[in-house]
Coordinates of C-alpha atoms (C1' of nucleotides) in Angstrom, one line a residue:
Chain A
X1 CA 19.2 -11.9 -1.8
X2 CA 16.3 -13.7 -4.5
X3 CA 15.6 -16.9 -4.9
X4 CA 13.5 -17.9 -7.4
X5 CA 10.2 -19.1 -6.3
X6 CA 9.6 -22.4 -5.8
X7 CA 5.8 -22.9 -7.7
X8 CA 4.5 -25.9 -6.6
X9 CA 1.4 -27.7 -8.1
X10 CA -0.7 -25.8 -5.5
X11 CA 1.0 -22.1 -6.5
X12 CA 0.2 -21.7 -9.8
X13 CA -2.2 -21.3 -12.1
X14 CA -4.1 -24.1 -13.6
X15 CA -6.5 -24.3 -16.7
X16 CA -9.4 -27.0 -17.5
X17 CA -10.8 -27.7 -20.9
X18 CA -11.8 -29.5 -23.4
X19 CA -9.1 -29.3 -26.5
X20 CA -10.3 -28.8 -30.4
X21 CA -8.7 -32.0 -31.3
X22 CA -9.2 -35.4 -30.6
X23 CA -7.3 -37.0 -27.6
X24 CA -6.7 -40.4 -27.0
X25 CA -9.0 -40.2 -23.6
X26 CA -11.7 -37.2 -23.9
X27 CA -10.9 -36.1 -20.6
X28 CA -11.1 -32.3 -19.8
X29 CA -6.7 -31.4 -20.2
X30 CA -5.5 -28.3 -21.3
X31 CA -2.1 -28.9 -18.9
X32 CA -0.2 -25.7 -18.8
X33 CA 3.8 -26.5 -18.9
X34 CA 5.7 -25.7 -15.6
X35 CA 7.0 -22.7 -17.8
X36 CA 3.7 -21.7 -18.5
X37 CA 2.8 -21.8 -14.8
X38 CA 5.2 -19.9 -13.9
X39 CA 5.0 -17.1 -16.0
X40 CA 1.3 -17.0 -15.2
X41 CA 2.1 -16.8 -11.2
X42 CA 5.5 -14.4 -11.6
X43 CA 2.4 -11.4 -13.1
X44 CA -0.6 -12.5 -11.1
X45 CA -1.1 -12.1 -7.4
X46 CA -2.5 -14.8 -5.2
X47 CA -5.5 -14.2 -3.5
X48 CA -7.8 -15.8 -0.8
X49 CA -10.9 -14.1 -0.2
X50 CA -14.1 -15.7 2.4
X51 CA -17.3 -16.8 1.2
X52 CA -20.2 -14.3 0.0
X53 CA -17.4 -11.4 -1.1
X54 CA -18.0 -9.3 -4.4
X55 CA -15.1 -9.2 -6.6
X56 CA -16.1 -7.1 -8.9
X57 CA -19.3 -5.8 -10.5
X58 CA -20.7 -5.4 -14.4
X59 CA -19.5 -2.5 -15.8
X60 CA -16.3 -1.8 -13.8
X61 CA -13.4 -0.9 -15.4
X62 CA -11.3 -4.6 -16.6
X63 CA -8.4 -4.4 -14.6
X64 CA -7.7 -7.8 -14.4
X65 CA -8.8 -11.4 -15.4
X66 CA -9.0 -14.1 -12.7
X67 CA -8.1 -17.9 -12.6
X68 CA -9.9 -20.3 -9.7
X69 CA -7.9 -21.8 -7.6
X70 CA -10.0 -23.6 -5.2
X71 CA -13.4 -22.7 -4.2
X72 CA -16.7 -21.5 -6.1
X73 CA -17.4 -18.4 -8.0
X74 CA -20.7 -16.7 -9.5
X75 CA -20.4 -14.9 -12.0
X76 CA -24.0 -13.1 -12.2
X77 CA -26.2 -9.8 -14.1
X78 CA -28.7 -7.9 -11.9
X79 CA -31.5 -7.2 -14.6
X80 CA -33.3 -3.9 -14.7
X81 CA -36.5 -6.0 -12.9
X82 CA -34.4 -6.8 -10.1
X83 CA -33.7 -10.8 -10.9
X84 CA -30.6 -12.1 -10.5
X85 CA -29.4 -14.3 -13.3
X86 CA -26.3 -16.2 -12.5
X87 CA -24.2 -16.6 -15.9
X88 CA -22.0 -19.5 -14.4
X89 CA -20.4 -21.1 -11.9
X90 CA -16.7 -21.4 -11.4
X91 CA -14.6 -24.2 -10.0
X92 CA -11.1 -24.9 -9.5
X93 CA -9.2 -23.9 -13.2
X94 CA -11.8 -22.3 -14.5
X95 CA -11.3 -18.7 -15.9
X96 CA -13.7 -15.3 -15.5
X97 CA -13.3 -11.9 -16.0
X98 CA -13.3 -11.4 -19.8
X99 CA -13.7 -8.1 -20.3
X100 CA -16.0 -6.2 -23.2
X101 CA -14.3 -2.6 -24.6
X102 CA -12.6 -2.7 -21.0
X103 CA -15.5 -3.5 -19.1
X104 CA -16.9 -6.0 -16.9
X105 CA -20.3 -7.6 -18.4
X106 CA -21.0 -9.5 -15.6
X107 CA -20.5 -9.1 -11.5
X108 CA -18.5 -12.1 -9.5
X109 CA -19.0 -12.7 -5.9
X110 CA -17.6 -15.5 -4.0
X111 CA -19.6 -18.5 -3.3
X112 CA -17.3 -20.4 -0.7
X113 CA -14.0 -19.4 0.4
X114 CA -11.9 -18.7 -2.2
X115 CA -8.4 -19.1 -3.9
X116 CA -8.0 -17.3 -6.9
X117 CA -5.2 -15.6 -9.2
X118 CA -5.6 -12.1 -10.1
X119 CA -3.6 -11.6 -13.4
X120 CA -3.4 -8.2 -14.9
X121 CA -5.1 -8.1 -18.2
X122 CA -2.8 -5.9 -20.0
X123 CA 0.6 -8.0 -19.0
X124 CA -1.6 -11.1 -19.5
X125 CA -1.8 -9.5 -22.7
X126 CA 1.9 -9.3 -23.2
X127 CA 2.3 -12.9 -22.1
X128 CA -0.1 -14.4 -24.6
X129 CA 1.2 -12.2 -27.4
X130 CA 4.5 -14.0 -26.7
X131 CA 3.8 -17.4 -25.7
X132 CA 1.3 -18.6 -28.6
X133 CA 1.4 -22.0 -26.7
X134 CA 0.1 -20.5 -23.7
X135 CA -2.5 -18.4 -26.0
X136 CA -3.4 -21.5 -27.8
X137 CA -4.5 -23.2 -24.0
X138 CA -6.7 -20.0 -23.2
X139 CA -8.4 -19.6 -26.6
X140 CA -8.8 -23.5 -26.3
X141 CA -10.4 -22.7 -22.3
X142 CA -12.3 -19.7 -23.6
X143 CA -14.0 -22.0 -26.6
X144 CA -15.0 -24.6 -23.9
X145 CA -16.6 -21.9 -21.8
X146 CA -18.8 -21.2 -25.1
X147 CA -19.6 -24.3 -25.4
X148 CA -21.0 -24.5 -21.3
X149 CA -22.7 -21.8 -22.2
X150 CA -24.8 -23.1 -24.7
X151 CA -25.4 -26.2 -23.3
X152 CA -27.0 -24.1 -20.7
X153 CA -29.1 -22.3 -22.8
X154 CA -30.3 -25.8 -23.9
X155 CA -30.5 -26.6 -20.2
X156 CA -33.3 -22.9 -19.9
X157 CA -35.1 -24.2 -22.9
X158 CA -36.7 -27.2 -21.3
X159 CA -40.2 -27.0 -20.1
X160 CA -39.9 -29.0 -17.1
X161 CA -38.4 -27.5 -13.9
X162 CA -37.5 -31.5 -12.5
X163 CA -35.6 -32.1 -16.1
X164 CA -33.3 -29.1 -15.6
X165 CA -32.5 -29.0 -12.2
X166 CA -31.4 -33.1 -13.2
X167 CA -29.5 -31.6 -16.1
X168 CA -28.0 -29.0 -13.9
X169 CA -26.9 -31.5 -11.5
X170 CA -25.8 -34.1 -14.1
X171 CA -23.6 -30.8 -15.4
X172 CA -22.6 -30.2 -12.1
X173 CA -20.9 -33.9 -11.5
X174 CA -17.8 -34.3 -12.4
X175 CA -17.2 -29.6 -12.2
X176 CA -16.5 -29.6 -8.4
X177 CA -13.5 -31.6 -6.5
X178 CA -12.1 -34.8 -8.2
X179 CA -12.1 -36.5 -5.1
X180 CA -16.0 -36.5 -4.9
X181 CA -17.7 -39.9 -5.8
X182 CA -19.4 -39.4 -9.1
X183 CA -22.8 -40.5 -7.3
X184 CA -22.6 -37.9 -4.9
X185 CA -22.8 -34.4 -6.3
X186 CA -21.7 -31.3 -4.2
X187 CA -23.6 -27.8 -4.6
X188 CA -22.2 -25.3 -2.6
X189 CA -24.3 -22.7 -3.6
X190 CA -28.3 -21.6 -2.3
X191 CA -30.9 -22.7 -4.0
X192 CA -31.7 -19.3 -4.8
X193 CA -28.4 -19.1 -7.2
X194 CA -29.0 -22.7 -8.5
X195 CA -32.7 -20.6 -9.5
X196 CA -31.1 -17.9 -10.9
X197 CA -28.8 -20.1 -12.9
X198 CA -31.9 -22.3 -14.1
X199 CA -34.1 -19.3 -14.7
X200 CA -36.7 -20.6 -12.0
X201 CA -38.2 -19.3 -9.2
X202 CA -36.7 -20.2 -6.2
X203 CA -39.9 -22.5 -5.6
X204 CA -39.9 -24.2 -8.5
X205 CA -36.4 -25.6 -7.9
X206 CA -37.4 -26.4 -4.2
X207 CA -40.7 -28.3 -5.9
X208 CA -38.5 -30.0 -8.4
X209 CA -36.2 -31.6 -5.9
X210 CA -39.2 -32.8 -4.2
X211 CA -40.2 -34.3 -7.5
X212 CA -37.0 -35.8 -7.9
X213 CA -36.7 -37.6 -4.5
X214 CA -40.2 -38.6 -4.7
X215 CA -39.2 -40.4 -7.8
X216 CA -36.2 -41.7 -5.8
X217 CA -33.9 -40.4 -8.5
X218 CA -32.5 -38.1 -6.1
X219 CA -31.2 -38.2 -2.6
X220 CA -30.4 -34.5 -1.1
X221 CA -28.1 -35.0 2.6
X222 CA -28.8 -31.6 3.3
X223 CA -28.8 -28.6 1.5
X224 CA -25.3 -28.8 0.0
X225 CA -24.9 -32.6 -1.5
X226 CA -27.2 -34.4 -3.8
X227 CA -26.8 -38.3 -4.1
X228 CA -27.9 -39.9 -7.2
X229 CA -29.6 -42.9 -6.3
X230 CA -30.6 -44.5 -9.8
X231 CA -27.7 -43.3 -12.4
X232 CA -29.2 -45.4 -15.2
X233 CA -33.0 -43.7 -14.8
X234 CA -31.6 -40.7 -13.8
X235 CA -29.4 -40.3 -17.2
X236 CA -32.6 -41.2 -18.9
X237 CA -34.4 -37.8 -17.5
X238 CA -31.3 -35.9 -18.6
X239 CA -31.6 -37.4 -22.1
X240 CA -35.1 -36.6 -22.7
X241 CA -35.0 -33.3 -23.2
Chain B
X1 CA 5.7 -17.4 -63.6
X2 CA 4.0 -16.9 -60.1
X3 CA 2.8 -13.8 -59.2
X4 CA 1.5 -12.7 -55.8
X5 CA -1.9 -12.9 -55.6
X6 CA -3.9 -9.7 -54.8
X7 CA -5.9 -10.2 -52.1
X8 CA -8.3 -7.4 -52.2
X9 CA -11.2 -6.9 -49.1
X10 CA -14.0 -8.9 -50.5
X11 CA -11.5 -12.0 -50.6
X12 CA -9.7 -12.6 -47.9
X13 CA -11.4 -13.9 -44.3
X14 CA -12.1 -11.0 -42.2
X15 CA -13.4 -10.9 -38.5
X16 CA -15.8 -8.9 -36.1
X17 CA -16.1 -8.3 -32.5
X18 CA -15.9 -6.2 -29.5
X19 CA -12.0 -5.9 -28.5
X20 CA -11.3 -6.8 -24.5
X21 CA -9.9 -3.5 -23.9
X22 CA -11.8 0.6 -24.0
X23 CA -11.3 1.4 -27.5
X24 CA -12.2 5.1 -28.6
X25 CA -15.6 4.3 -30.0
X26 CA -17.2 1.2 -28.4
X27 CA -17.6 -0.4 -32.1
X28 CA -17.3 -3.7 -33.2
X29 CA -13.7 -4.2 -34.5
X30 CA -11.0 -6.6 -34.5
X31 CA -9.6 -5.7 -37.8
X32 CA -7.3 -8.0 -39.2
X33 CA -4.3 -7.0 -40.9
X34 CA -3.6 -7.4 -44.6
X35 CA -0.9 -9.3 -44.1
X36 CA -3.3 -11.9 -41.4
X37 CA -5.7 -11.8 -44.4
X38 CA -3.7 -13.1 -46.6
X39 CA -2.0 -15.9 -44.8
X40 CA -5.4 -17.0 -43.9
X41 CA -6.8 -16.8 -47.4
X42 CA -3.8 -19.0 -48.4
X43 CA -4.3 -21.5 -46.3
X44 CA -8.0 -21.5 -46.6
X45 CA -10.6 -22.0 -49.5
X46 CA -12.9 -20.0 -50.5
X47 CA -16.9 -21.4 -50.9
X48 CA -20.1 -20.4 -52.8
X49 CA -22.5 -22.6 -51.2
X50 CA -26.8 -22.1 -52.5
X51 CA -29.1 -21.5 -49.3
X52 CA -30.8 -24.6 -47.4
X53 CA -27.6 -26.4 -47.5
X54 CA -25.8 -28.9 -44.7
X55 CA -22.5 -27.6 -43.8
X56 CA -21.5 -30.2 -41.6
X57 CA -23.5 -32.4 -38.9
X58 CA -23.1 -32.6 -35.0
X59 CA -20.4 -35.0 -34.4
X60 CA -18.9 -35.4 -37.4
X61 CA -15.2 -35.4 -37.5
X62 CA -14.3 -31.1 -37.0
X63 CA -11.1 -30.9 -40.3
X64 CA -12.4 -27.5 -40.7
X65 CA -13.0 -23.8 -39.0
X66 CA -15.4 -21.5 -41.2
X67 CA -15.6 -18.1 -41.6
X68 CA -18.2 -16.4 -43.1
X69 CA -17.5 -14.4 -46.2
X70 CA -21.6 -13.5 -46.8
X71 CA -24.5 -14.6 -45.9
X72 CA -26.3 -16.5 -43.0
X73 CA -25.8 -19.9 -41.6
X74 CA -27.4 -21.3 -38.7
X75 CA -25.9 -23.1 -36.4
X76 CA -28.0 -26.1 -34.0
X77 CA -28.4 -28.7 -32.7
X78 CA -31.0 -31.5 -32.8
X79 CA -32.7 -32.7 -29.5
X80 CA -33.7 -36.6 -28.6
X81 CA -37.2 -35.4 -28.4
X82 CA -36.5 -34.4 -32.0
X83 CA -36.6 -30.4 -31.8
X84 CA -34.2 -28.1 -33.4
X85 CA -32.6 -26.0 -31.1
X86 CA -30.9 -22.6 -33.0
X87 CA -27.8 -21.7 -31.2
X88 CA -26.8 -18.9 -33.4
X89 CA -26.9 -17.1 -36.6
X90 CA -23.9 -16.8 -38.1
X91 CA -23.3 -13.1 -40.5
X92 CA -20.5 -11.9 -42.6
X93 CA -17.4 -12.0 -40.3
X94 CA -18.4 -14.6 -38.3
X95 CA -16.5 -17.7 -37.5
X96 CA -17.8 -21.2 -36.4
X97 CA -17.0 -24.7 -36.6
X98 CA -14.8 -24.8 -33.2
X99 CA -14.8 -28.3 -32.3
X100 CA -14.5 -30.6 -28.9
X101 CA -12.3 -33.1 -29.5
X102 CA -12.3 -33.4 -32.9
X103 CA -16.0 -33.3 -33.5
X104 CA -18.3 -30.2 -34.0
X105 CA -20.7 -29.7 -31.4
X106 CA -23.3 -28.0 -33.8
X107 CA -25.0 -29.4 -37.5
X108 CA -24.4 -26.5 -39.6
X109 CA -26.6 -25.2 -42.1
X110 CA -26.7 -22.3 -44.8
X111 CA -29.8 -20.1 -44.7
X112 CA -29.1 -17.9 -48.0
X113 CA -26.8 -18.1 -50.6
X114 CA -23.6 -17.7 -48.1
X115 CA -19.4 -17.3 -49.3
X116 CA -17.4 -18.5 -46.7
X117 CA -13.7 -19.7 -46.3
X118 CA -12.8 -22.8 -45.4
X119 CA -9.5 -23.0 -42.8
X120 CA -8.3 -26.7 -42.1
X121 CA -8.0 -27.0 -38.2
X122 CA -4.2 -28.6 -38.4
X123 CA -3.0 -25.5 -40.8
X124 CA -5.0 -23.2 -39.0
X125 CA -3.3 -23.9 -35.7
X126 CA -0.2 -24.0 -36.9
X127 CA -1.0 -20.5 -38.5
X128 CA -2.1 -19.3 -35.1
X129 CA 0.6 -20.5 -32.9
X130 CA 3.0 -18.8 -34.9
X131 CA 1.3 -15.4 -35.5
X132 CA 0.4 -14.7 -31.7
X133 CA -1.3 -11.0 -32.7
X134 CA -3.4 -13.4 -35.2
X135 CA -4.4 -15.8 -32.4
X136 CA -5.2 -12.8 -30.1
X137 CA -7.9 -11.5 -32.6
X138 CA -8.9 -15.2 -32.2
X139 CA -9.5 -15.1 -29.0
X140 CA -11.2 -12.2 -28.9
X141 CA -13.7 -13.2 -31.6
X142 CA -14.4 -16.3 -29.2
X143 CA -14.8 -14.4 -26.4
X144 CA -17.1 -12.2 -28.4
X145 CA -19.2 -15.5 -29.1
X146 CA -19.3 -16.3 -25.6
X147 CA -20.9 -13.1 -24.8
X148 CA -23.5 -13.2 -27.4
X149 CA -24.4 -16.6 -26.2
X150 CA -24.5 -15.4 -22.7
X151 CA -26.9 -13.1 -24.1
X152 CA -29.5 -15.5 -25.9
X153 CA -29.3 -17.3 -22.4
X154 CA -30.8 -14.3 -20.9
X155 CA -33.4 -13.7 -23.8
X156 CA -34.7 -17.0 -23.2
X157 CA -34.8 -16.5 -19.3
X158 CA -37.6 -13.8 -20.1
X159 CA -41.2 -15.2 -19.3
X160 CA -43.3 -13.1 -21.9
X161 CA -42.4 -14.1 -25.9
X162 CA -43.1 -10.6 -27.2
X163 CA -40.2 -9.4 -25.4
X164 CA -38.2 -12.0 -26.0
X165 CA -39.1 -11.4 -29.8
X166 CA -38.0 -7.5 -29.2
X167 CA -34.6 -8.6 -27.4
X168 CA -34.0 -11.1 -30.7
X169 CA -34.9 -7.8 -33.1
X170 CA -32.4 -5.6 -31.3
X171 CA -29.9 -8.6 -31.8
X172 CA -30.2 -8.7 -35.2
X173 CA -30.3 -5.0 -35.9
X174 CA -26.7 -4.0 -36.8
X175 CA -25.6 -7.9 -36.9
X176 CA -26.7 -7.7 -40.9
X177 CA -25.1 -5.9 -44.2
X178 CA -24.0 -2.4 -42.8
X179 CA -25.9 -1.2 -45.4
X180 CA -28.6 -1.7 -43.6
X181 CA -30.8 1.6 -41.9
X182 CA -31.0 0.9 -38.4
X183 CA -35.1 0.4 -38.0
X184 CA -34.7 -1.7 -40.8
X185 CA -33.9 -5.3 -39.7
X186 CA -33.6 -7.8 -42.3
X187 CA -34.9 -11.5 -40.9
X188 CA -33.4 -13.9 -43.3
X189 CA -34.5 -17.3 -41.5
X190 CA -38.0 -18.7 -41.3
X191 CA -40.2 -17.9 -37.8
X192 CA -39.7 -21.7 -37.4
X193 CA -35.7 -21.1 -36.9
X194 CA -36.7 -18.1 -34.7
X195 CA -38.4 -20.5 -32.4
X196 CA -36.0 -22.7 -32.4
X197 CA -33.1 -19.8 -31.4
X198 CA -35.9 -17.9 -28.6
X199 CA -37.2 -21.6 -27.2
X200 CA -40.3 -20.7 -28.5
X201 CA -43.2 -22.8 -30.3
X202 CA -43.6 -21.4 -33.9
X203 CA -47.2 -20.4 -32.9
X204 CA -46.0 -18.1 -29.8
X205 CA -43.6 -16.1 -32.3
X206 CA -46.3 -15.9 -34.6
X207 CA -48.4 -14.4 -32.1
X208 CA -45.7 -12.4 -30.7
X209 CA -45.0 -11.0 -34.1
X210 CA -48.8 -10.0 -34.4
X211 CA -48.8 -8.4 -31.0
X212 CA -45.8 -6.3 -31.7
X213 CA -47.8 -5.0 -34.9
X214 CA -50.8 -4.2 -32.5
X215 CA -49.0 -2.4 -30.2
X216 CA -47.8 -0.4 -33.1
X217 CA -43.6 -1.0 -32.0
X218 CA -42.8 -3.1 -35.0
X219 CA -43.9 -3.5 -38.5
X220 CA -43.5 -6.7 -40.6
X221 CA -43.1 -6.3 -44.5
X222 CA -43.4 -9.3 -45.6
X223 CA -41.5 -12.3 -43.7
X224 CA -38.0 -11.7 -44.2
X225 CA -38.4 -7.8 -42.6
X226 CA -38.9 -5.8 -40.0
X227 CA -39.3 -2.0 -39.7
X228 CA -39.0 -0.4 -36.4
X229 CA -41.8 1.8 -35.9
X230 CA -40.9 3.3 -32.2
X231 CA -37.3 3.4 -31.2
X232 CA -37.7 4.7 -27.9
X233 CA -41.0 1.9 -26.5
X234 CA -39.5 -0.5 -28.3
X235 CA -36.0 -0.3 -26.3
X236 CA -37.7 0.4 -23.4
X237 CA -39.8 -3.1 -24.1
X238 CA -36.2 -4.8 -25.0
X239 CA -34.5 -3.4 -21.5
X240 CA -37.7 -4.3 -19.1
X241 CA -36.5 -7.6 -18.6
Chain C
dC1 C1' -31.3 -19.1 22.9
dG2 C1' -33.0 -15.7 19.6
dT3 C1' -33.0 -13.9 15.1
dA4 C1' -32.4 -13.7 10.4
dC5 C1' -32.2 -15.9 6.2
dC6 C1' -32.9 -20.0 3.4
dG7 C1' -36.0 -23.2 2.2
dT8 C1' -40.6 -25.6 1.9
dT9 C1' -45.5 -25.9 1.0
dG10 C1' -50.1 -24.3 -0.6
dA11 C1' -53.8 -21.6 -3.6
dG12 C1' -54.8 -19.3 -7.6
dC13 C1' -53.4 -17.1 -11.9
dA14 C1' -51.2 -16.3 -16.3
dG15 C1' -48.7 -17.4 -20.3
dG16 C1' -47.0 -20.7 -23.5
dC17 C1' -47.7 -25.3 -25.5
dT18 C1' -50.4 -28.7 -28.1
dC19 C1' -53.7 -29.9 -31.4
dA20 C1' -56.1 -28.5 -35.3
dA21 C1' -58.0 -25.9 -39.0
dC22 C1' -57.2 -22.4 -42.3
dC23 C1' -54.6 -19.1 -45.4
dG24 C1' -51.3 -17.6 -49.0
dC25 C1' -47.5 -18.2 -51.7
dT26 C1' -44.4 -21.2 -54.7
dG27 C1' -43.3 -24.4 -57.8
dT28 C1' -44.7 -28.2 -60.7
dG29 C1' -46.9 -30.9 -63.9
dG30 C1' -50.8 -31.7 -66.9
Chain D
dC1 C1' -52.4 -21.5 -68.7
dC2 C1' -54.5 -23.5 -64.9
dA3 C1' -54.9 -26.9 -61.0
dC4 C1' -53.0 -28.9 -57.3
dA5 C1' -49.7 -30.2 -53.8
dG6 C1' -46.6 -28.6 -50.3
dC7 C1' -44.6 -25.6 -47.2
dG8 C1' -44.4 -21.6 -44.2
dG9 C1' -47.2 -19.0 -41.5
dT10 C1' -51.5 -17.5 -39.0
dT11 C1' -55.3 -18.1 -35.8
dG12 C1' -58.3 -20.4 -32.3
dA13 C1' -59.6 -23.6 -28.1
dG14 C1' -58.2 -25.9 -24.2
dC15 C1' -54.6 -27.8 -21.2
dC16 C1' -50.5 -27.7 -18.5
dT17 C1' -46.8 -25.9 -15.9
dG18 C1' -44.3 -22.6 -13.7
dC19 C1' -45.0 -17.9 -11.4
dT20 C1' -46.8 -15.0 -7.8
dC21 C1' -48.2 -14.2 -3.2
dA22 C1' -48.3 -15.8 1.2
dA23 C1' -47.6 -18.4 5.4
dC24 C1' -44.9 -21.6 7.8
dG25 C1' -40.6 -24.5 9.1
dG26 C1' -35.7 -25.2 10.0
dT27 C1' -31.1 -24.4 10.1
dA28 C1' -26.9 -21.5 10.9
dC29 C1' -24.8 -18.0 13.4
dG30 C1' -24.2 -14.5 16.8

DNA sequence: CGTACCGTTGAGCAGGCTCAACCGCTGTGG
DNA sequence: CCACAGCGGTTGAGCCTGCTCAACGGTACG
């Protein structure tokens, strides 16, 4: 006997972006419709996979595209010299696994445990190519990626290591868990990723948070949370770039 | 008397990228279809717009997508500390102007004579969410983006400016009129938008320019091109990253 | 409690940036 | 027709910052 599936706010799929036209608040909301939700969870499979676990490397055959639940992804590309540069990091609603002629072109690996949905790229296919609504909400999602992306590549193109790493943290506010203070930034990954993703060396981004607590800009509990101390001077290093 | 309007290729919007899934031959296509063309073209207008001309400004209210018909734009963005950041070159089949919330992101700028169509954003989506296979192409072309801007992130992560001058050559090459031979790389903009696009000064591409030449990869004729002069050191250049 | 791995700190080096002068082409006005 | 101004580009000198190599410290996990 079947009974349809109860998806809960917790059991589906969910999307984050930034829409091409202008909202009354400019919150990040690209709200998929129950419908939508539904359709998304009825072809994907749920998955929870521990911290630290490859999901798939560049150049693998695209089999699927994947949709963050809860927890932290890297998506990263292993260059011929052996650095690791990290392409992005992905949070809760966030989207990875575009493929290129049916290939990966980058490798994903778990940074905490994760939740994720693992949607099959040619019925995703299907299901975009007949819900245009639902289409609209990813090309709208992929669009905000683009846009990350750049602003990182302005983020690479500063000179000073203490600049990016507050830009990088600045970026990071707001990405994780809403329930965080905005004061108090999270950063579950090493600083060895948050290197990769700045293109530093792992001891300039150590040297730069010195330089930013020594400026008492920054407050890092640990290795994993950052506490801005002085929003107003802090925003000011962001600006100057 | 109306008659229908014969849409031939040179006018009607076209686009280009890499498809999501293993095509035959790994070659840039997302052909639209004649019928796509044509609703596009009738719902866009078409441009002649002289080189060195504003498009549109960062922030300015986003009423229109563009697609590039021929010719270069540039698209970038203009730092506090007063720089221009490039954040890509546009080429025939390109499309830019995507928006967050209802403002472009980018200041927009011809760089020759360029022909582009003109889409109005309301019209366009409209025109999208009711041709799904239309959005799809859409969405690939954005995801397309998204990779080449993952790309430029990379070439600036590279320490050594010759390199990242090679890495920018082998971008170009192919991106230009098809025409084109394939040592042959046509370099439209200036070495100061160059600099602006690697996150280089203008005086380390000049000297990267001049150190290509001495090692005998690359040949400059004149300033708006570059001839190849060894394939095989020059890739190899390009892939030691 | 021990052992990795992550992270910090230091010394010296290299490459790109800044400042500044100079070159060559283009377009303009006398 | 020529002279000059302006812009894009080249070249040089010196500084600054991040990288590399290396040793040490500290924290998480078995």
């Amino acid at each position: 006997m079947k009974k349809p599936v109860p998806y809960t706010s917790h059991l589906a799929p969910h999307l984050r972006a930034i829409p091409f036209l202008k909202t009354p608040a400019d919150s990040e909301m690209v709200v998929l419709t129950d419908r939508q939700r539904e359709d998304l969870a009825r072809i994907g499979l749920r998955l929870r996979l521990p911290a630290r676990m490859t999901i798939y490397r560049e150049k693998a055959s695209a089999d699927w595209v994947f949709a963050v639940a809860e927890g932290v992804v890297k998506a990263y590309r292993e260059l011929p010299s052996g650095k690791r540069v990290v392409g992005a990091f992905l949070f809760a609603r966030d989207l990875f696994g575009l493929a290129e002629n049916g290939q990966y072109t980058n490798s994903a690996q778990t940074i905490t445990p994760v939740t994720l949905y693992r949607l099959p790229i040619t019925e995703l296919t299907v299901l975009l190519k007949h819900d245009a609504n639902l289409q609209f909400k990813f090309l709208a999602k992929v669009t905000h990626e683009l846009r990350e992306s750049q602003r990182r590549a302005i983020l690479i193109g500063r000179r000073d290591a203490a600049g990016r790493l507050a830009m990088f943290l600045e970026q990071m506010k707001g990405r994780c868990d809403p329930l965080s203070v905005h004061e108090e930034v999270p950063l579950p990954m090493t600083r060895s990723d948050i290197a990769g993703f700045l293109g530093l060396s792992l001891e300039s981004v150590s040297r730069a948070s010195a330089e930013l607590e020594r400026r008492r800009l920054v407050k890092f509990d640990g290795r994993h949370l950052a506490r801005i101390l002085d929003p107003p001077r802090f925003a000011k290093l962001v600006a100057t770039v």
